[in-house]
PDB file of C-alpha atoms in Angstrom:
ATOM      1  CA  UNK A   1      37.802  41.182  -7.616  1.00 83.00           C
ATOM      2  CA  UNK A   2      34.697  41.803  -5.404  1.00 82.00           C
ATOM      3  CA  UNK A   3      36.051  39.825  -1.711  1.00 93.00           C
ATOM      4  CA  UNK A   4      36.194  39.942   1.935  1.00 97.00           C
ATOM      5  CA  UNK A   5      39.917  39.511   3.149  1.00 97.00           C
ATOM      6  CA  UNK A   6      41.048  38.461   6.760  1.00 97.00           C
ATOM      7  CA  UNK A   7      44.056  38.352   8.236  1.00 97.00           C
ATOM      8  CA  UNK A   8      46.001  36.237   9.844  1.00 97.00           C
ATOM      9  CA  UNK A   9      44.383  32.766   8.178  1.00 97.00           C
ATOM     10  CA  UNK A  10      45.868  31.050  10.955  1.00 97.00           C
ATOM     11  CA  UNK A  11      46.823  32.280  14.226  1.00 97.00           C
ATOM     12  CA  UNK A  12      48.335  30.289  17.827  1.00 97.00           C
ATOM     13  CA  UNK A  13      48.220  32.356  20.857  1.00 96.00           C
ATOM     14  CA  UNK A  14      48.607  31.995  24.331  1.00 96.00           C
ATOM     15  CA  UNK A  15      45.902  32.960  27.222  1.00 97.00           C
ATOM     16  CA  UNK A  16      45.751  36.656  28.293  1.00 96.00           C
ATOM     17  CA  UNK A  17      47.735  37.747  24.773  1.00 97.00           C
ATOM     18  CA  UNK A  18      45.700  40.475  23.406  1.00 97.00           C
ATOM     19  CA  UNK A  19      44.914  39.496  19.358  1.00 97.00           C
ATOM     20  CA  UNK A  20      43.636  41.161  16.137  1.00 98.00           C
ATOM     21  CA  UNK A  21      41.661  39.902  13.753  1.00 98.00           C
ATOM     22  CA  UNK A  22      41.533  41.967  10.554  1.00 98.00           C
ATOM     23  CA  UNK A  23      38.619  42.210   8.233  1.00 98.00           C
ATOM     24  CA  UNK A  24      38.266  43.795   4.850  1.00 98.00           C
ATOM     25  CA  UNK A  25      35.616  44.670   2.105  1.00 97.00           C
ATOM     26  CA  UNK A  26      36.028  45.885  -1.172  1.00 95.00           C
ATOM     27  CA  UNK A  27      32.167  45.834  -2.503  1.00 93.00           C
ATOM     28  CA  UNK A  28      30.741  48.888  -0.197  1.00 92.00           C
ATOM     29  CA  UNK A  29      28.794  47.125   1.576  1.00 93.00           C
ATOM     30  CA  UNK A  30      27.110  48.628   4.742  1.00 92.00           C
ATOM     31  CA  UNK A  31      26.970  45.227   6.936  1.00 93.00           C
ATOM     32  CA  UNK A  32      29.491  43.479   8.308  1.00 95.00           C
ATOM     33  CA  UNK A  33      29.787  40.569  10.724  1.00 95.00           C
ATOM     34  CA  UNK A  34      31.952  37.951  12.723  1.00 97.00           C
ATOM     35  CA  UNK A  35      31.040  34.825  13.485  1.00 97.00           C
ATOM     36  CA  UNK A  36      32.407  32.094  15.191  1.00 98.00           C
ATOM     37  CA  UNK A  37      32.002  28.322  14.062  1.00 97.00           C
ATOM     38  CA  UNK A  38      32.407  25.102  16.911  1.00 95.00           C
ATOM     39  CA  UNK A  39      32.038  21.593  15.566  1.00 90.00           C
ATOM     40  CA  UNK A  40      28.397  20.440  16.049  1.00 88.00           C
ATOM     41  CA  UNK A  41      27.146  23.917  16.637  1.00 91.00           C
ATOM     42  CA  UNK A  42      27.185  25.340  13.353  1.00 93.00           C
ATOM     43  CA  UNK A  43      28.082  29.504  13.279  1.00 95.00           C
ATOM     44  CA  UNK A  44      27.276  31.668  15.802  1.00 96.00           C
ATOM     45  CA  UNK A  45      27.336  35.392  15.293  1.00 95.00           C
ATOM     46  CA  UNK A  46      29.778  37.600  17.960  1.00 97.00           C
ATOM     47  CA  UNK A  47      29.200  40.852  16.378  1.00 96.00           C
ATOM     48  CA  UNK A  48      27.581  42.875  13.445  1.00 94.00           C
ATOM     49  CA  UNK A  49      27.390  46.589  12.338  1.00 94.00           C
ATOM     50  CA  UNK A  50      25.068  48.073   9.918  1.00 91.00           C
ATOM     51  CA  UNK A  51      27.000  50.729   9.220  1.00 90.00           C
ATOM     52  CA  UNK A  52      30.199  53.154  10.623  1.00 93.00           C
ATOM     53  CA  UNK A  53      30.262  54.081  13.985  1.00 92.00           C
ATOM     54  CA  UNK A  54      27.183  51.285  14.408  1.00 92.00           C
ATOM     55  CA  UNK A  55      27.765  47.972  16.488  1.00 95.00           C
ATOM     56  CA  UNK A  56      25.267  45.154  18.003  1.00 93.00           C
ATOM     57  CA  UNK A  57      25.934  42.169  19.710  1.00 94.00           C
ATOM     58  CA  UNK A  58      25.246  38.526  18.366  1.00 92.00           C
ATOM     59  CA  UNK A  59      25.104  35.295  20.088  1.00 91.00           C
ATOM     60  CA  UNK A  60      28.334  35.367  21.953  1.00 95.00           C
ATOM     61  CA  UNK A  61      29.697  38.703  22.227  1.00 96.00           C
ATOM     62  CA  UNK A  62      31.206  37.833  25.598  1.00 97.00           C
ATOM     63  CA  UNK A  63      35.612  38.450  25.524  1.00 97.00           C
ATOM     64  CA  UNK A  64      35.422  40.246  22.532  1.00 98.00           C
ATOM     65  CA  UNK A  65      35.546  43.325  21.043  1.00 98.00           C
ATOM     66  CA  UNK A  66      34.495  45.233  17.677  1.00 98.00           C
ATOM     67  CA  UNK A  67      34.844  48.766  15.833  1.00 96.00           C
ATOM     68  CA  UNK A  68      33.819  50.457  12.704  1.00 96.00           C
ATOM     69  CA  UNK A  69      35.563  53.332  11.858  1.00 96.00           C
ATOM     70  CA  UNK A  70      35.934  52.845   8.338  1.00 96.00           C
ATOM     71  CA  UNK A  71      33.065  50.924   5.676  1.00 95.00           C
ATOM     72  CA  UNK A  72      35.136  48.499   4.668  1.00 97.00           C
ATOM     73  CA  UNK A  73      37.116  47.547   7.858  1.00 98.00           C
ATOM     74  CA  UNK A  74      35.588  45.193  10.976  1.00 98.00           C
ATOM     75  CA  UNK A  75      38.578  43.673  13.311  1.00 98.00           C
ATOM     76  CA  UNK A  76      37.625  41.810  15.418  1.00 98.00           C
ATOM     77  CA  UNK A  77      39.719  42.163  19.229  1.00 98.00           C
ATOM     78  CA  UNK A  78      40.248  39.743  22.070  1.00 97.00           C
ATOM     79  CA  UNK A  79      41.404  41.542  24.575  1.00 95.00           C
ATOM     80  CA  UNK A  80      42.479  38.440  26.509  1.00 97.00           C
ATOM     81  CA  UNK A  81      42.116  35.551  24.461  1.00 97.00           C
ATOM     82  CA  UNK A  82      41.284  32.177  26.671  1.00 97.00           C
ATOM     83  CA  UNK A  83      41.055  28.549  25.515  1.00 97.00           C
ATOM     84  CA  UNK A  84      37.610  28.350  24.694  1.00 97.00           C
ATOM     85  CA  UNK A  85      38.122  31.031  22.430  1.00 98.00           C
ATOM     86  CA  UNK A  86      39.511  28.513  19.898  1.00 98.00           C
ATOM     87  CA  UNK A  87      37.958  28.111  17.097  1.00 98.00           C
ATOM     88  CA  UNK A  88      37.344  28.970  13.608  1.00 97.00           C
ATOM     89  CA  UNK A  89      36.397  32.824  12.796  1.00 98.00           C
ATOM     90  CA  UNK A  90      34.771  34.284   9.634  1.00 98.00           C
ATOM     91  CA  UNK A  91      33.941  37.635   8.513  1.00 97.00           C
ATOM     92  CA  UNK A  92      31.175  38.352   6.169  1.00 95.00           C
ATOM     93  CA  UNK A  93      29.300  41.366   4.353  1.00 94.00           C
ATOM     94  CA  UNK A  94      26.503  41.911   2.954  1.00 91.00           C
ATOM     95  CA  UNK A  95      24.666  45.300   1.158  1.00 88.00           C
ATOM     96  CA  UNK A  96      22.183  46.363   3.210  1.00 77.00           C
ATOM     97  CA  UNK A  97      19.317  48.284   1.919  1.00 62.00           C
ATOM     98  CA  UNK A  98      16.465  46.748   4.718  1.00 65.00           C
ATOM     99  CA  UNK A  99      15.854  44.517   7.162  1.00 64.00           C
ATOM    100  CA  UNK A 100      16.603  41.999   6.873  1.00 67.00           C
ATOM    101  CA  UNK A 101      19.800  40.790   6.251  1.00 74.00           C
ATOM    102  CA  UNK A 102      20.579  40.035   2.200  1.00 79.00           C
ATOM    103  CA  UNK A 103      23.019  37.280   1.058  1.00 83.00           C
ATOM    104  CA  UNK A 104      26.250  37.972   2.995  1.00 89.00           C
ATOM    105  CA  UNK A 105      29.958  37.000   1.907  1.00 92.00           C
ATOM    106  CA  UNK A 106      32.497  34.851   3.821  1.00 95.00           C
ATOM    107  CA  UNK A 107      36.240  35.832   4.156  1.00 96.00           C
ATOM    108  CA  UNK A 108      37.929  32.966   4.150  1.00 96.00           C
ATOM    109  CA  UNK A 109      38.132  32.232   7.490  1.00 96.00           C
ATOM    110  CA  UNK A 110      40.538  32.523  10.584  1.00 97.00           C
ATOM    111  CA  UNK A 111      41.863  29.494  12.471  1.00 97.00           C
ATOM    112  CA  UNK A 112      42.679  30.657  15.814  1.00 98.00           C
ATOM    113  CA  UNK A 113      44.117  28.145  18.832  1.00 98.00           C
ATOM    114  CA  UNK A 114      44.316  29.440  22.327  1.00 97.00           C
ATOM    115  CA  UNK A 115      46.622  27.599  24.510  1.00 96.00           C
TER     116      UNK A 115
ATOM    117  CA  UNK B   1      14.877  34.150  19.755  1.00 72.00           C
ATOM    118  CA  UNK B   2      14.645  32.636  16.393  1.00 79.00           C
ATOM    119  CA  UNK B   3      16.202  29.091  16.111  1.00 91.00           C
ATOM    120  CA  UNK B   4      17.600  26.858  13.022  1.00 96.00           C
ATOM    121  CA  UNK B   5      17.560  23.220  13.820  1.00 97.00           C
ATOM    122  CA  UNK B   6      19.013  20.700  11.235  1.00 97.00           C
ATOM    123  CA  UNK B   7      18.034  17.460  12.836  1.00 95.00           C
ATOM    124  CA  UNK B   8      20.611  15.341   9.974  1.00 96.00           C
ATOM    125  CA  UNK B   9      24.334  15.895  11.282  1.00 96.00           C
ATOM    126  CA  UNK B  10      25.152  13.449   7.993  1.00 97.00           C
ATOM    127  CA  UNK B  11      23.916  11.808   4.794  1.00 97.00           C
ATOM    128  CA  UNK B  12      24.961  10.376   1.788  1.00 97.00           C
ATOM    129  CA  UNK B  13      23.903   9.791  -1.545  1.00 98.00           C
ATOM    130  CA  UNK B  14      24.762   7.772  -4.402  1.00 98.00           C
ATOM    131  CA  UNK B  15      26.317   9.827  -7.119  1.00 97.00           C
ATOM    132  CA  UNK B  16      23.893  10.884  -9.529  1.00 97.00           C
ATOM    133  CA  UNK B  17      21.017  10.046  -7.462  1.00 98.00           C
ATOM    134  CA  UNK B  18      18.785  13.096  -5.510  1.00 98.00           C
ATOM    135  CA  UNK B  19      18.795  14.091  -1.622  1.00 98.00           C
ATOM    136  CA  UNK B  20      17.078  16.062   0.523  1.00 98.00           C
ATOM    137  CA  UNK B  21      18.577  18.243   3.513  1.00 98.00           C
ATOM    138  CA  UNK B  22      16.114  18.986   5.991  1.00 98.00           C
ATOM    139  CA  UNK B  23      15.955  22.567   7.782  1.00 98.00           C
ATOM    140  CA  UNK B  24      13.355  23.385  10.496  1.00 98.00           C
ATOM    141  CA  UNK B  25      13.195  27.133  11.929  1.00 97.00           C
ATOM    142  CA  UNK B  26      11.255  29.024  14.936  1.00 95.00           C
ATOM    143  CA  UNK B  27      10.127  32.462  14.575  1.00 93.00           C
ATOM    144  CA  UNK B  28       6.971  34.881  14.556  1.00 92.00           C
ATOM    145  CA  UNK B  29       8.179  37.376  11.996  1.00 91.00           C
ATOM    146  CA  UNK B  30       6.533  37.593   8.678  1.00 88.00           C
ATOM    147  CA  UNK B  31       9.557  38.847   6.747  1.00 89.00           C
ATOM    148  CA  UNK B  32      12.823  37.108   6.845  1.00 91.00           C
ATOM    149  CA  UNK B  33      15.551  35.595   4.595  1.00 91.00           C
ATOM    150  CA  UNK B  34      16.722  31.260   4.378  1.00 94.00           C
ATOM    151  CA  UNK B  35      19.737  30.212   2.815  1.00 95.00           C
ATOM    152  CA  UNK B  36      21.560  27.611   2.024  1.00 97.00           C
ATOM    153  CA  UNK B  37      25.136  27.769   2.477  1.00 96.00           C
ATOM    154  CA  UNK B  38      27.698  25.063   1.489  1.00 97.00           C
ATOM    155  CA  UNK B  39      31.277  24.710   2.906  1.00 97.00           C
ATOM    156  CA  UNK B  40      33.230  22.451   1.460  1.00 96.00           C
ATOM    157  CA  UNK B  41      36.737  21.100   2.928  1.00 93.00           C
ATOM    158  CA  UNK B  42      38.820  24.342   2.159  1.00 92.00           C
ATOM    159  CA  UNK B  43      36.238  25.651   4.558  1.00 93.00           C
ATOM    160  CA  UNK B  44      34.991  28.869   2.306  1.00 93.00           C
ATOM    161  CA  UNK B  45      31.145  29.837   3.125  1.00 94.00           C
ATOM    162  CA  UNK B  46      29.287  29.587   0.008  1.00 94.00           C
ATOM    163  CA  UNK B  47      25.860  30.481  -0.943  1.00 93.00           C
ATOM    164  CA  UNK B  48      23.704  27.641  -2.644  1.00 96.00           C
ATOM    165  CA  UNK B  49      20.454  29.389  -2.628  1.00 95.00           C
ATOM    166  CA  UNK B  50      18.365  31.672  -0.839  1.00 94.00           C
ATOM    167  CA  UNK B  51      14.357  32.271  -0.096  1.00 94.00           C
ATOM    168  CA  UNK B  52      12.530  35.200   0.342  1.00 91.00           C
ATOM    169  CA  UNK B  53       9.782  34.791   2.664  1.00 92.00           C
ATOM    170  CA  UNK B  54       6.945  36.411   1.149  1.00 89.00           C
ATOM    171  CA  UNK B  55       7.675  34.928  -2.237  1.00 88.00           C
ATOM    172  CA  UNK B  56       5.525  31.645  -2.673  1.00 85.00           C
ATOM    173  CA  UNK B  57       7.831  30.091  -5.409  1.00 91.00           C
ATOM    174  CA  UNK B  58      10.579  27.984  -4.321  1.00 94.00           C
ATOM    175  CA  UNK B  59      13.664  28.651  -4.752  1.00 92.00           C
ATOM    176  CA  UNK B  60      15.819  26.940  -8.171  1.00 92.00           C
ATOM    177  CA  UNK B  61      19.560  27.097  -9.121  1.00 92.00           C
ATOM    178  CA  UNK B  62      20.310  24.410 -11.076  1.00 95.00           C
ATOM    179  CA  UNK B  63      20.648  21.244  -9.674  1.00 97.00           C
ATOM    180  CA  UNK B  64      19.946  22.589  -6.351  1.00 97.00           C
ATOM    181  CA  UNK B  65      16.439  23.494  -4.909  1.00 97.00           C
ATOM    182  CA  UNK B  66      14.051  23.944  -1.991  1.00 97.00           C
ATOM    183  CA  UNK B  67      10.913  23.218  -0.644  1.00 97.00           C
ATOM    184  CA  UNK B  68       9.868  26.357   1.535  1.00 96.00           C
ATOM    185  CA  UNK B  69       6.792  25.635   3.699  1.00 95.00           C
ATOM    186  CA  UNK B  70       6.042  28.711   5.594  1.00 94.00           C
ATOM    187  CA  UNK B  71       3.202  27.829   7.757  1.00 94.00           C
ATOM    188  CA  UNK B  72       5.262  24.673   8.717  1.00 95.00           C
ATOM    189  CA  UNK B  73       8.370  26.507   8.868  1.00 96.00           C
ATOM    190  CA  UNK B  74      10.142  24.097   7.213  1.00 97.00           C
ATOM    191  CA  UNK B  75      12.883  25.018   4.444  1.00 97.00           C
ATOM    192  CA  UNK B  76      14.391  21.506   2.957  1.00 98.00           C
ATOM    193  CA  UNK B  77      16.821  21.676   0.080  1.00 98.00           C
ATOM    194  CA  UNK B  78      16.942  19.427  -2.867  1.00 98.00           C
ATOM    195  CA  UNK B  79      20.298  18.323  -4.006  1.00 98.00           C
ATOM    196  CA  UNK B  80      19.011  16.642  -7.969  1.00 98.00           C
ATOM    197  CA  UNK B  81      22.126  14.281  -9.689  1.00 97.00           C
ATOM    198  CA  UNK B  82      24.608  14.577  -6.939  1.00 98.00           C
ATOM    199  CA  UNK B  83      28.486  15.040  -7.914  1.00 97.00           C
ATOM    200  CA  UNK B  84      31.075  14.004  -6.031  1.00 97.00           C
ATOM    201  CA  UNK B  85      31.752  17.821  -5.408  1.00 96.00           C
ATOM    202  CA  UNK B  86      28.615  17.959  -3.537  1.00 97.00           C
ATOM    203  CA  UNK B  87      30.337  16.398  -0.587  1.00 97.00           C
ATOM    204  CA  UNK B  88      30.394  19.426   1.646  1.00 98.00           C
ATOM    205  CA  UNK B  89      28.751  20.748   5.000  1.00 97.00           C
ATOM    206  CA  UNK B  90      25.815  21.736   4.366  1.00 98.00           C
ATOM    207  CA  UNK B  91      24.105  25.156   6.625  1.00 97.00           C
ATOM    208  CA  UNK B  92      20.673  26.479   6.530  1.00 97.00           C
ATOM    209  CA  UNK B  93      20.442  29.772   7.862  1.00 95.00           C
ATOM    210  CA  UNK B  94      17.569  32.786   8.554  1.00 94.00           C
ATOM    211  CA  UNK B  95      17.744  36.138   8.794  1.00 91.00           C
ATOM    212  CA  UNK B  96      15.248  38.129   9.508  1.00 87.00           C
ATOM    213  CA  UNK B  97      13.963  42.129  11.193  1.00 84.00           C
ATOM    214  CA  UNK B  98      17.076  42.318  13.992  1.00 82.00           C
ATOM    215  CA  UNK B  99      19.241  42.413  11.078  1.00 83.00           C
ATOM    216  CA  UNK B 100      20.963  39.194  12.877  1.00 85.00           C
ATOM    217  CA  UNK B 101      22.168  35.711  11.751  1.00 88.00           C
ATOM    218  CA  UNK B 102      21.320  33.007  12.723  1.00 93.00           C
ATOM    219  CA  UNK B 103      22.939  28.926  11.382  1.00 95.00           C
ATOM    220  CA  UNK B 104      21.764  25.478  11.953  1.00 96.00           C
ATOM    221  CA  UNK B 105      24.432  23.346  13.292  1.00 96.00           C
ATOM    222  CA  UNK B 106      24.956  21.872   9.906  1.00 96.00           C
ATOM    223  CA  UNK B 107      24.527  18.701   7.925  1.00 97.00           C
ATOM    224  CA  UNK B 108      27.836  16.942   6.373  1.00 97.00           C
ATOM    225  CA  UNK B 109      27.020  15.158   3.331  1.00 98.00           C
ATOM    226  CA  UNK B 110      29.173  12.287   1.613  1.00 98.00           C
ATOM    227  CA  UNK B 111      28.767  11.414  -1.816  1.00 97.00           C
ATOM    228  CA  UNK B 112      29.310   7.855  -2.981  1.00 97.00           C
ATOM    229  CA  UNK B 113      30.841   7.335  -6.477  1.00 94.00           C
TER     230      UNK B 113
END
């Protein structure tokens, strides 16, 4: 089955506790992305990569942390996580032959509180 | 910077009856991607329907279309005989040459049996 996995689906932390994020892709896609999602402000991108070894910042890169080693992996890392770093993550792909970006897929999202 | 703006945080509809989502967007590319994306309580991002730019037609799936008016930059989507498994969160989005993302805020919509 053709998905984007994430792991953990839930995660409580507390401030200054370095966290990983794990992202997964089974459909060879080159893009990947993380995004962040904040009641009343919709999703806002943190990171993408177009392809291994090939990172750009989003919206709100700031306290975080990407790599591509590997096409089908994307963690995400907070180095040291702080409160307003709560908030509900999601990983997606997408196959990317041009600009711009095609349809991507959502993991199923990662609920992450910071206390 | 392009911008999505989704000036209806909520609506509702009557089962079986139509609605409109409005989307609004700023940007001075030519070339660039809109979608719809719906998210309903288990939270899961799913694609409703998506607009390529230089195509002219809008956009159909099923009960679900969109009125894309480039030179307005306006990209509304049609919701025809709403179900009560409509009632989601609703996300216009763009992409477009920086190979970025970009989301309205969203609009929640409730759907009255």
């Amino acid at each position: 089955e053709a998905q984007v996995t994430q792991n953990p689906r839930y995660l409580i932390t507390v401030t200054g506790k370095k966290l990983t994020v794990t992202c997964s892709q089974n459909m060879n896609h080159e893009y990947m992305s993380w995004y962040r999602q904040d009641p009343g402000l919709g999703l806002r991108q943190i990171y993408y990569s177009m392809n291994v070894e090939v990172t750009d910042k989003g919206d709100v890169p700031e306290g975080y942390k990407v790599s591509r080693k590997e096409k089908r992996n994307f963690p995400l890392i907070l180095e040291s996580p702080s409160p307003n770093q709560t908030s509900l993550y999601f990983c997606a792909s997408s196959f990317l032959a041009s600009s711009p970006t095609d349809t991507q897929y959502f993991g199923p999202g990662t609920r992450l509180t910071v206390l | 910077a392009q911008t999505v703006t989704q000036s209806q945080p909520e609506m509702s509809v009557q089962e079986a009856e139509t609605v409109t989502l409005s989307c609004t967007y700023d940007t001075s590319e030519s070339d660039y991607y809109l979608f719809w994306y719906k998210q309903p309580p288990s939270r899961q991002m799913i694609l409703v329907i998506r607009q390529e730019a230089y195509k002219q037609q809008n956009a159909t799936e099923n009960r679900f279309s969109v009125n894309f008016q480039k030179a307005a930059k306006s990209f509304s989507l049609k919701i025809s005989d709403s179900q009560l498994g409509d009632a989601a969160m609703y996300f216009c989005a763009y992409s477009g040459n920086n190979n970025d993302m970009r989301f309205g805020a969203g609009t929640r919509l409730t759907v009255k049996p």
